[in-house]
Coordinates of C-alpha atoms in Angstrom, one line a residue:
M11 CA 19.2 -10.7 11.2
A12 CA 21.0 -7.5 11.8
S13 CA 22.8 -9.0 14.9
D14 CA 24.4 -11.9 12.9
S15 CA 27.7 -10.5 11.7
R16 CA 28.4 -13.8 9.9
R17 CA 25.5 -13.5 7.5
R18 CA 26.6 -12.9 3.9
A19 CA 25.6 -9.7 2.1
P20 CA 22.1 -9.8 0.7
R21 CA 21.9 -10.4 -3.0
P22 CA 20.4 -7.8 -5.3
G23 CA 17.3 -8.5 -7.4
F24 CA 17.8 -9.9 -10.8
V25 CA 16.0 -11.1 -14.0
L26 CA 16.0 -14.8 -14.8
D27 CA 15.5 -15.9 -18.4
V28 CA 13.4 -19.0 -18.3
D29 CA 14.8 -22.2 -20.0
R30 CA 13.6 -25.8 -19.9
S31 CA 15.4 -26.5 -16.6
T32 CA 13.6 -23.6 -14.8
P33 CA 11.3 -25.2 -12.1
P34 CA 7.7 -24.1 -11.7
V35 CA 7.4 -20.7 -10.2
V36 CA 5.2 -19.7 -7.2
F37 CA 2.2 -17.5 -7.9
H38 CA 0.5 -16.1 -4.9
H39 CA -3.3 -16.8 -5.2
G40 CA -5.2 -15.1 -2.5
E41 CA -5.2 -17.3 0.6
G42 CA -3.2 -19.9 -1.3
F43 CA -0.6 -20.5 -4.0
R44 CA -0.2 -22.0 -7.4
L45 CA 2.8 -23.4 -9.1
E46 CA 3.0 -22.4 -12.8
K47 CA 5.4 -23.4 -15.5
L48 CA 6.4 -20.4 -17.7
P49 CA 7.1 -21.0 -21.4
P50 CA 10.9 -21.4 -21.9
G51 CA 12.8 -19.2 -24.3
R52 CA 10.4 -16.3 -24.2
S53 CA 9.7 -15.7 -20.5
R54 CA 11.6 -13.9 -17.8
I55 CA 11.1 -13.7 -14.0
V56 CA 11.9 -10.5 -12.1
Y57 CA 13.0 -11.6 -8.6
P58 CA 13.2 -9.1 -5.7
A59 CA 16.4 -8.4 -3.8
E60 CA 17.1 -10.2 -0.6
P61 CA 16.2 -8.3 2.6
L62 CA 18.7 -5.5 3.4
E63 CA 20.2 -5.8 6.9
G64 CA 18.3 -3.9 9.5
L65 CA 19.8 -1.2 11.8
R66 CA 21.5 -2.8 14.7
D67 CA 20.0 -0.5 17.3
P68 CA 16.7 1.0 16.0
D69 CA 16.0 3.0 19.2
A70 CA 19.4 4.7 19.1
A71 CA 18.9 5.4 15.4
I72 CA 15.5 7.0 16.1
R73 CA 16.9 9.2 18.9
H74 CA 19.8 10.3 16.6
A75 CA 17.3 11.2 13.8
L76 CA 15.2 13.3 16.2
E77 CA 18.2 15.3 17.5
H78 CA 20.1 15.5 14.2
P79 CA 17.3 16.2 11.7
L80 CA 17.5 17.3 8.1
D81 CA 17.0 21.1 7.4
S82 CA 15.4 21.6 10.8
E83 CA 16.2 22.3 14.5
P84 CA 16.4 19.2 16.7
L85 CA 13.0 18.0 17.9
S86 CA 13.9 19.0 21.5
A87 CA 14.6 22.6 20.4
L88 CA 11.0 22.7 19.0
M89 CA 9.4 21.8 22.3
R90 CA 8.3 24.2 25.0
P91 CA 5.9 24.1 28.0
G92 CA 2.4 25.2 27.2
M93 CA 2.6 24.3 23.5
K94 CA 0.0 22.2 21.6
L95 CA 1.6 19.1 20.2
T96 CA -0.1 16.6 17.8
I97 CA 1.5 13.4 16.7
A98 CA -0.1 11.9 13.6
F99 CA 0.8 8.5 12.3
D100 CA 0.1 6.2 9.4
D101 CA -2.9 3.9 9.8
I102 CA -3.4 0.2 9.4
S103 CA -2.8 0.2 5.7
L104 CA 0.9 0.1 6.4
P105 CA 3.0 -2.0 6.5
L106 CA 1.7 -5.1 4.7
P107 CA 1.4 -7.6 6.3
P108 CA 1.4 -5.9 9.8
M109 CA 4.8 -6.1 11.4
R110 CA 5.7 -7.9 14.6
R111 CA 5.8 -5.9 17.8
P112 CA 7.2 -3.5 18.6
D113 CA 5.8 -1.7 15.6
I114 CA 8.1 1.1 14.3
R115 CA 5.4 3.6 15.1
Q116 CA 5.5 2.6 18.7
R117 CA 9.3 3.0 18.9
I118 CA 9.2 6.5 17.4
I119 CA 6.1 7.8 19.3
E120 CA 7.6 6.7 22.6
A121 CA 10.8 8.6 21.7
V122 CA 8.8 11.7 20.7
L123 CA 6.8 11.5 23.9
D124 CA 9.9 11.2 26.0
T125 CA 11.3 14.3 24.4
A126 CA 8.0 16.2 24.9
A127 CA 7.9 15.1 28.6
A128 CA 11.4 16.3 29.2
A129 CA 10.4 19.7 27.8
G130 CA 7.3 20.0 30.0
V131 CA 4.8 19.6 27.1
D132 CA 1.6 18.1 28.4
D133 CA -1.0 19.1 25.7
V134 CA -0.5 16.1 23.4
H135 CA -2.9 14.3 21.1
L136 CA -2.2 11.3 18.9
I137 CA -4.2 10.9 15.7
A138 CA -4.3 7.9 13.3
A139 CA -4.2 9.7 9.9
L140 CA -6.9 7.7 8.1
A141 CA -8.0 10.1 5.4
L142 CA -11.1 8.2 4.2
H143 CA -10.0 4.8 5.4
R144 CA -11.9 2.8 8.0
R145 CA -11.3 3.6 11.7
M146 CA -8.8 1.5 13.5
T147 CA -10.1 -0.7 16.3
D148 CA -8.6 -0.5 19.8
D149 CA -6.6 -3.6 19.2
E150 CA -5.2 -2.3 16.0
L151 CA -4.3 1.0 17.6
R152 CA -2.7 -0.8 20.5
H153 CA -0.6 -2.9 18.2
A154 CA 0.6 0.3 16.3
V155 CA 1.4 2.5 19.3
G156 CA 2.1 -0.1 22.0
D157 CA 0.6 -0.7 25.4
R158 CA 2.3 2.2 27.2
V159 CA 1.1 4.8 24.8
F160 CA -2.4 3.3 24.4
D161 CA -3.0 3.0 28.1
A162 CA -1.8 6.6 28.8
F163 CA -3.7 8.4 26.0
A164 CA -6.7 6.3 24.8
P165 CA -8.7 6.5 28.1
I166 CA -8.5 10.3 28.2
G167 CA -9.6 10.7 24.6
A168 CA -6.1 11.9 23.4
L169 CA -5.5 8.9 21.1
Y170 CA -8.1 8.6 18.3
N171 CA -8.9 8.2 14.6
H172 CA -9.0 11.2 12.2
D173 CA -12.6 12.0 11.3
A174 CA -12.7 13.7 7.9
E175 CA -16.5 14.2 8.1
D176 CA -16.6 15.9 11.5
P177 CA -18.0 19.4 10.6
D178 CA -16.3 20.9 13.6
G179 CA -13.1 19.0 13.3
M180 CA -11.9 20.1 9.9
V181 CA -10.6 23.5 8.7
E182 CA -9.7 25.0 5.3
L183 CA -6.1 26.2 4.9
G184 CA -6.4 27.7 1.4
R185 CA -6.0 26.8 -2.2
T186 CA -3.1 25.9 -4.5
H187 CA -2.2 27.9 -7.6
H188 CA -4.2 25.1 -9.4
D189 CA -7.2 26.0 -7.3
E190 CA -7.0 22.8 -5.3
L191 CA -8.6 23.2 -1.8
V192 CA -6.5 22.2 1.2
T193 CA -8.2 21.0 4.3
M194 CA -6.8 19.6 7.5
N195 CA -7.8 18.1 10.8
R196 CA -8.6 21.0 13.1
R197 CA -6.6 19.8 16.1
A198 CA -3.5 19.3 13.8
A199 CA -4.0 22.6 12.0
E200 CA -4.2 24.5 15.3
S201 CA -1.2 22.9 16.9
D202 CA 2.1 24.6 17.4
L203 CA 3.8 21.5 16.1
V204 CA 2.7 18.4 14.2
V205 CA 5.0 15.4 14.3
Y206 CA 4.2 13.0 11.5
V207 CA 5.3 9.3 12.0
N208 CA 5.5 7.5 8.7
I209 CA 6.3 4.1 7.4
N210 CA 7.5 3.9 3.8
L211 CA 6.8 0.4 2.5
V212 CA 6.9 1.5 -1.1
A213 CA 8.0 4.7 -2.9
M214 CA 4.5 6.0 -3.1
D215 CA 4.3 6.6 0.6
G216 CA 5.4 9.6 2.7
G217 CA 6.4 13.2 1.8
W218 CA 3.6 15.7 1.7
K219 CA 1.2 12.9 0.9
S220 CA 1.3 12.1 4.6
T221 CA -0.4 15.3 5.9
A222 CA -2.1 16.5 2.7
T223 CA -3.9 13.2 2.3
G224 CA -3.9 11.5 5.7
L225 CA -5.3 14.4 7.7
S226 CA -7.5 15.7 4.9
G227 CA -11.1 15.1 3.7
Y228 CA -13.1 14.5 0.5
S229 CA -13.3 18.1 -0.6
A230 CA -9.5 18.2 -0.8
L231 CA -8.8 14.6 -1.8
R232 CA -11.1 14.9 -4.9
H233 CA -8.5 17.1 -6.5
H234 CA -6.0 14.3 -6.9
H235 CA -8.0 11.1 -6.3
N236 CA -9.7 11.4 -9.6
V237 CA -9.6 9.8 -13.0
H238 CA -7.7 12.5 -14.8
T239 CA -4.9 12.5 -12.2
M240 CA -4.7 8.7 -12.1
T241 CA -4.7 8.4 -15.9
H242 CA -1.9 10.9 -16.3
S243 CA 0.3 9.4 -13.5
R244 CA 2.8 7.3 -15.3
S245 CA 3.8 5.5 -12.1
F246 CA 2.6 6.1 -8.5
M247 CA 5.9 4.8 -7.3
D248 CA 7.9 7.4 -9.3
R249 CA 7.1 10.8 -7.8
E250 CA 8.5 12.8 -10.7
N251 CA 6.1 11.1 -13.0
S252 CA 3.1 11.0 -10.7
E253 CA 0.4 13.6 -11.0
L254 CA -1.0 12.3 -7.7
H255 CA 2.2 13.4 -6.0
H256 CA 2.4 16.7 -7.9
S257 CA -1.0 17.6 -6.5
N258 CA 0.0 16.5 -3.0
W259 CA 3.1 18.6 -3.1
R260 CA 1.2 21.7 -4.2
Q261 CA -1.1 21.2 -1.3
G262 CA 1.9 20.7 0.9
E263 CA 3.1 24.2 0.0
V264 CA -0.2 25.6 1.2
I265 CA 0.3 23.6 4.5
R266 CA 3.8 25.0 4.8
R267 CA 2.6 28.6 4.3
H268 CA -0.7 28.5 6.2
G269 CA -0.7 25.4 8.4
P270 CA 1.2 24.1 11.4
R271 CA 4.9 23.5 11.6
I272 CA 5.5 19.9 10.4
F273 CA 8.3 17.8 11.8
Q274 CA 8.4 14.7 9.5
I275 CA 9.7 11.4 10.6
E276 CA 10.0 8.8 7.9
T277 CA 11.2 5.2 8.1
T278 CA 12.0 2.4 5.6
V279 CA 11.9 -1.3 6.2
N280 CA 13.4 -4.2 4.4
N281 CA 11.4 -6.7 2.4
N282 CA 11.7 -9.5 4.9
T283 CA 8.0 -10.3 4.5
F284 CA 8.0 -14.0 5.3
G285 CA 11.1 -14.5 7.5
L286 CA 14.4 -16.1 6.7
D287 CA 13.4 -19.2 8.7
G288 CA 10.0 -20.5 9.8
P289 CA 6.9 -21.8 8.1
L290 CA 6.9 -19.4 5.1
A291 CA 10.7 -19.0 4.6
M292 CA 10.6 -20.7 1.2
L293 CA 8.6 -17.7 -0.1
Q294 CA 11.7 -15.6 0.4
K295 CA 13.8 -17.9 -1.8
R296 CA 14.2 -18.5 -5.5
E297 CA 12.5 -21.8 -6.5
W298 CA 15.6 -23.6 -7.9
E299 CA 17.3 -23.0 -4.5
W300 CA 14.6 -24.7 -2.5
T301 CA 15.9 -27.6 -0.4
A302 CA 14.1 -30.9 -0.1
R303 CA 12.7 -29.5 3.2
D304 CA 11.5 -26.3 1.5
R305 CA 9.7 -28.3 -1.2
A306 CA 8.1 -30.6 1.3
A307 CA 7.0 -27.7 3.5
F308 CA 5.5 -25.9 0.6
L309 CA 3.5 -28.9 -0.7
A310 CA 2.3 -29.7 2.8
M311 CA 1.2 -26.1 3.3
Q312 CA -0.5 -26.0 -0.1
A313 CA -2.4 -29.2 0.7
G314 CA -3.4 -28.1 4.1
L315 CA -4.7 -24.8 2.8
K316 CA -6.8 -26.5 0.2
A317 CA -8.4 -28.7 2.8
M318 CA -9.4 -25.7 5.0
P319 CA -12.6 -23.8 4.8
L320 CA -12.1 -20.3 3.4
A321 CA -12.8 -18.6 6.7
A322 CA -10.1 -20.7 8.4
R323 CA -7.6 -19.9 5.6
R324 CA -8.3 -16.2 6.1
R325 CA -7.7 -16.4 9.8
V326 CA -4.4 -18.1 9.2
F327 CA -3.2 -15.5 6.8
N328 CA -4.5 -12.5 8.7
S329 CA -2.6 -13.7 11.8
W330 CA 0.7 -13.5 10.0
Q331 CA 3.0 -10.7 11.2
A332 CA 6.1 -9.9 9.1
P333 CA 9.5 -9.7 10.7
Y334 CA 10.4 -6.4 9.0
E335 CA 13.4 -4.6 10.1
L336 CA 14.1 -0.9 10.1
T337 CA 16.6 0.1 7.4
S338 CA 16.6 3.8 7.8
V339 CA 15.0 6.6 9.8
Q340 CA 15.2 10.3 9.0
A341 CA 13.5 13.3 10.5
G342 CA 13.1 17.1 9.9
D343 CA 11.9 19.0 6.9
V344 CA 9.4 17.1 4.7
D345 CA 11.2 17.5 1.4
A346 CA 14.7 16.9 2.7
V347 CA 13.5 13.8 4.6
H348 CA 11.6 12.3 1.8
E349 CA 14.5 12.6 -0.7
V350 CA 16.6 10.4 1.6
T351 CA 13.7 8.1 2.3
T352 CA 12.9 7.4 -1.4
A353 CA 16.6 6.6 -2.0
N354 CA 16.4 4.0 0.7
V355 CA 13.2 2.5 -0.7
Y356 CA 14.8 2.2 -4.1
R357 CA 17.9 0.6 -2.5
Q358 CA 15.7 -2.3 -1.4
H359 CA 13.2 -2.5 -4.3
L360 CA 14.7 -1.5 -7.6
V361 CA 15.6 -4.3 -10.0
P362 CA 17.0 -3.4 -13.5
V363 CA 14.8 -4.7 -16.3
E364 CA 15.6 -4.2 -20.0
G365 CA 12.7 -3.6 -22.4
Q366 CA 9.1 -4.6 -22.4
T367 CA 7.2 -7.8 -23.2
D368 CA 3.9 -8.7 -24.6
I369 CA 2.5 -10.1 -21.4
L370 CA 2.9 -9.3 -17.7
T371 CA 2.0 -12.0 -15.2
M372 CA 1.6 -11.7 -11.4
G373 CA 0.2 -13.6 -8.5
L374 CA -1.9 -11.5 -6.1
P375 CA -1.7 -12.3 -2.4
Y376 CA -4.4 -12.2 0.2
I377 CA -3.7 -8.7 1.4
C378 CA -3.7 -5.1 0.2
P379 CA -3.8 -1.8 2.0
Y380 CA -7.6 -1.9 2.4
N381 CA -8.4 -5.4 3.6
V382 CA -6.3 -5.8 6.6
N383 CA -8.2 -8.1 9.0
S384 CA -10.9 -8.2 6.4
V385 CA -11.8 -9.6 2.9
M386 CA -10.2 -9.0 -0.4
N387 CA -13.3 -8.3 -2.5
P388 CA -13.2 -8.1 -6.3
I389 CA -12.8 -4.3 -6.4
L390 CA -9.7 -4.6 -4.2
V391 CA -8.4 -7.4 -6.5
M392 CA -8.6 -4.9 -9.4
C393 CA -6.9 -2.2 -7.3
L394 CA -4.1 -4.4 -6.1
G395 CA -3.3 -5.8 -9.6
L396 CA -3.9 -2.8 -11.8
G397 CA -3.4 0.0 -9.3
Y398 CA -0.5 -1.2 -7.2
F399 CA 1.4 -4.2 -8.7
F400 CA 1.1 -2.8 -12.3
N401 CA 2.6 0.5 -11.1
L402 CA 5.6 -1.1 -9.3
Y403 CA 8.0 0.3 -11.9
R404 CA 10.2 3.3 -12.7
G405 CA 10.6 4.5 -16.2
R406 CA 7.9 2.6 -18.1
P407 CA 5.8 -0.5 -17.5
P408 CA 7.4 -3.9 -18.1
V409 CA 4.6 -4.8 -20.5
R410 CA 4.2 -2.9 -23.8
E411 CA 1.2 -0.7 -24.5
G412 CA -1.6 -2.8 -25.8
G413 CA -0.2 -5.8 -24.0
V414 CA -2.0 -8.3 -21.7
L415 CA -2.0 -8.6 -17.9
I416 CA -2.5 -12.0 -16.5
M417 CA -3.1 -12.1 -12.7
S418 CA -3.9 -15.0 -10.5
H419 CA -6.4 -14.7 -7.6
P420 CA -9.6 -16.5 -6.6
T421 CA -11.6 -13.2 -6.8
P422 CA -14.5 -14.3 -4.7
W423 CA -17.8 -12.5 -5.0
D424 CA -17.5 -11.7 -1.3
F425 CA -17.4 -8.5 0.8
H426 CA -16.9 -7.6 4.4
P427 CA -20.3 -6.0 5.3
V428 CA -18.9 -3.8 8.1
H429 CA -15.7 -2.6 6.4
H430 CA -16.9 -2.3 2.8
P431 CA -20.7 -1.4 2.6
S432 CA -20.3 1.1 -0.2
Y433 CA -18.2 -1.4 -2.1
I434 CA -21.1 -3.8 -2.2
D435 CA -23.4 -1.2 -3.8
F436 CA -20.6 -0.1 -6.1
F437 CA -20.1 -3.6 -7.3
E438 CA -23.8 -4.5 -7.6
Q439 CA -25.1 -1.2 -9.1
V440 CA -22.3 0.8 -10.6
L441 CA -20.2 -1.9 -12.3
A442 CA -23.4 -3.6 -13.5
D443 CA -24.0 -0.5 -15.5
T444 CA -20.5 0.5 -16.6
T445 CA -16.8 -0.1 -15.9
D446 CA -15.6 3.1 -17.6
P447 CA -13.8 5.2 -14.9
V448 CA -14.8 8.5 -16.5
E449 CA -18.4 7.6 -16.8
I450 CA -18.4 6.2 -13.2
E451 CA -16.9 9.4 -11.9
Q452 CA -19.3 11.7 -13.7
R453 CA -22.5 9.8 -13.0
Y454 CA -22.1 8.2 -9.6
E455 CA -19.3 9.6 -7.4
E456 CA -21.0 12.5 -5.8
S457 CA -24.0 10.5 -4.7
F458 CA -21.8 7.9 -2.9
A459 CA -19.5 10.5 -1.5
T460 CA -22.3 12.5 0.1
D461 CA -24.6 9.7 1.1
E462 CA -25.5 10.2 4.8
W463 CA -25.6 6.5 5.7
Y464 CA -22.2 5.9 4.3
I465 CA -20.9 8.9 6.2
H466 CA -22.5 7.7 9.4
L467 CA -20.9 4.3 9.0
Y468 CA -17.5 5.9 8.3
R469 CA -17.8 8.0 11.4
T470 CA -19.3 5.6 13.9
S471 CA -18.5 2.1 12.7
Y472 CA -15.5 0.6 10.9
A473 CA -16.5 1.4 7.3
Y474 CA -14.4 2.9 4.5
H475 CA -15.9 6.1 3.3
G476 CA -18.7 5.9 0.7
V477 CA -16.4 7.3 -2.1
H478 CA -13.6 4.8 -1.4
P479 CA -14.5 2.1 -3.9
F480 CA -14.4 4.8 -6.6
Y481 CA -10.9 5.7 -5.7
M482 CA -9.9 2.1 -5.9
W483 CA -11.4 1.9 -9.4
Y484 CA -9.7 5.1 -10.5
W485 CA -6.4 3.7 -9.1
G486 CA -6.4 1.3 -12.0
S487 CA -7.2 3.9 -14.7
H488 CA -3.6 4.1 -16.0
A489 CA -3.4 0.4 -16.4
L490 CA -6.8 0.1 -18.0
G491 CA -5.8 2.6 -20.6
W492 CA -2.5 1.0 -21.3
L493 CA -3.5 -2.7 -21.5
G494 CA -5.2 -4.5 -24.3
R495 CA -6.7 -7.1 -22.1
V496 CA -6.8 -8.2 -18.4
I497 CA -7.2 -12.0 -17.6
V498 CA -7.7 -13.4 -14.2
V499 CA -6.7 -17.0 -13.5
G500 CA -8.7 -19.1 -11.1
G501 CA -11.2 -16.4 -10.2
D502 CA -15.0 -16.5 -9.8
P503 CA -16.0 -16.1 -13.5
R504 CA -19.1 -14.0 -12.6
A505 CA -17.0 -11.6 -10.4
V506 CA -14.2 -11.4 -13.0
R507 CA -16.7 -10.6 -15.8
R508 CA -18.4 -7.9 -13.6
L509 CA -15.0 -6.2 -13.4
G510 CA -14.8 -6.2 -17.2
F511 CA -12.0 -8.8 -17.3
K512 CA -11.7 -12.2 -18.9
P513 CA -11.7 -15.3 -16.6
A514 CA -9.4 -18.3 -17.2
S515 CA -9.5 -21.6 -15.4
T516 CA -5.8 -22.3 -15.9
F517 CA -2.6 -20.4 -16.6
E518 CA -2.2 -22.2 -19.9
D519 CA -5.7 -21.1 -21.0
A520 CA -4.9 -17.5 -20.1
L521 CA -1.7 -17.6 -22.2
E522 CA -3.8 -19.0 -25.1
M523 CA -6.4 -16.3 -24.7
A524 CA -3.7 -13.6 -24.6
T525 CA -2.5 -14.6 -28.1
D526 CA -5.8 -13.2 -29.5
V527 CA -4.5 -9.7 -28.5
V528 CA -0.7 -9.9 -28.8
G529 CA -0.2 -12.7 -31.4
P530 CA 1.5 -16.1 -31.2
Q531 CA 4.6 -16.9 -29.2
P532 CA 4.3 -13.8 -27.0
T533 CA 7.1 -12.7 -24.7
I534 CA 6.3 -12.8 -20.9
T535 CA 7.5 -11.0 -17.8
H536 CA 6.6 -12.4 -14.4
L537 CA 6.8 -10.2 -11.4
H538 CA 7.8 -12.5 -8.5
N539 CA 6.3 -10.6 -5.6
P540 CA 5.7 -10.3 -2.7
P541 CA 8.3 -9.7 -1.3
I542 CA 8.0 -6.3 -2.9
L543 CA 10.1 -5.3 -5.9
M544 CA 10.1 -2.4 -8.3
A545 CA 11.1 -2.9 -12.0
D546 CA 13.5 -0.2 -13.2
V547 CA 12.6 -0.5 -16.9
T548 CA 14.9 0.8 -19.6

């Protein structure tokens, strides 16, 4: 895309007022899609901007960022023989879907290693900054860092996953003025320099959240991954109004004073999720601009997916790799870098939206940060809808307080037994008792967080930490307190009810059910994503 000088400038996102001529709109629906007709005269669709053009020479841009950093000496000036260098990088939860090779992390890590080699640095470790996520497999690590890096470092044990439960592998750096404990991976903490390689898919990513969360553990994460913090965060995508980020930044100040030197490298990508040509290209377009070929391709894909067994559909979707392109790269001081990064994220994602409506609708795709190469279980459906998509706004939510959220997803009562063992018990035991986040936190969190079997699976298998399903539930706390009702279209009724939501078999039924809460003839906002957008609500 970036190499085609004849391509017109990408169009910004916009809001379409639905009238009688508006065609049915695509709702993502797990490993499938639905076409829904929105009521004319009282509905609007928020469409994402078209993909920004990628940088023409990503490798040159990376090298320039390393040698012309923000508020820092060049990376080469920070290197010296005999030093201890640690390169930490974002794990498999970014980007979504995974990007086509070469991954941005590979490009950056190779450039950093070339700089280190030229300076005679040979004590180098590479760490996937998992926090309490599942360990990455060798294939996943190889995809992220590339063959050259994997083959050089993995066999000698210098490329590995962060282990937040290693008693000898974690250190305490101190406490914030809010008495929040700060912990860090020991290898990183004892390094002369930590280079952090970040991908900012959305505005929530990056900054001090990279090291203060990614290289930390439960005793520190519990200070911001809790119900109070989530409830009082007015949008996780708007740092100035996010208590989650305020806590991370306080912990970052402790890292700055008592931890290693951090050289932050942040990148942004465009929202070219499905490609501008190819089998999914119509998903990048607005429905009324579909050609006859687009319509035929979509209907054929929809029919084919319906005919497939669920396992086959999952394989198809999990094999998709997005043709994302690098739109910016900046390096140096964490705060200076993140300010530029956030502006570049907003440049791609922000769509001006005026006012709020009674109902917010969304279609949820097959993937979220925590089910890559896995299963979207009901708890992750809740987290994606209420924790992530609901919070894709700046200013205030596009739905009024007390309004209704309608989301479309099959919500199967299905769990990946290796990746999500504690999720199974959370769903079967905890949610069967209560769905109230405060009560869940007070009564159940500690036992799951300290359970020796869950810890063993986190450390030795590919399981998310025992406390992780709690965090996913807390992620939706702000939305749960804001909304009057949540309705799931096309979901397993038993699973939807276990979540505390209302099931609806059709979109029309869901709209009828919503009138019990918001009254007749409600106004509706539909978020048309992915590709990702962020509503800038005034």
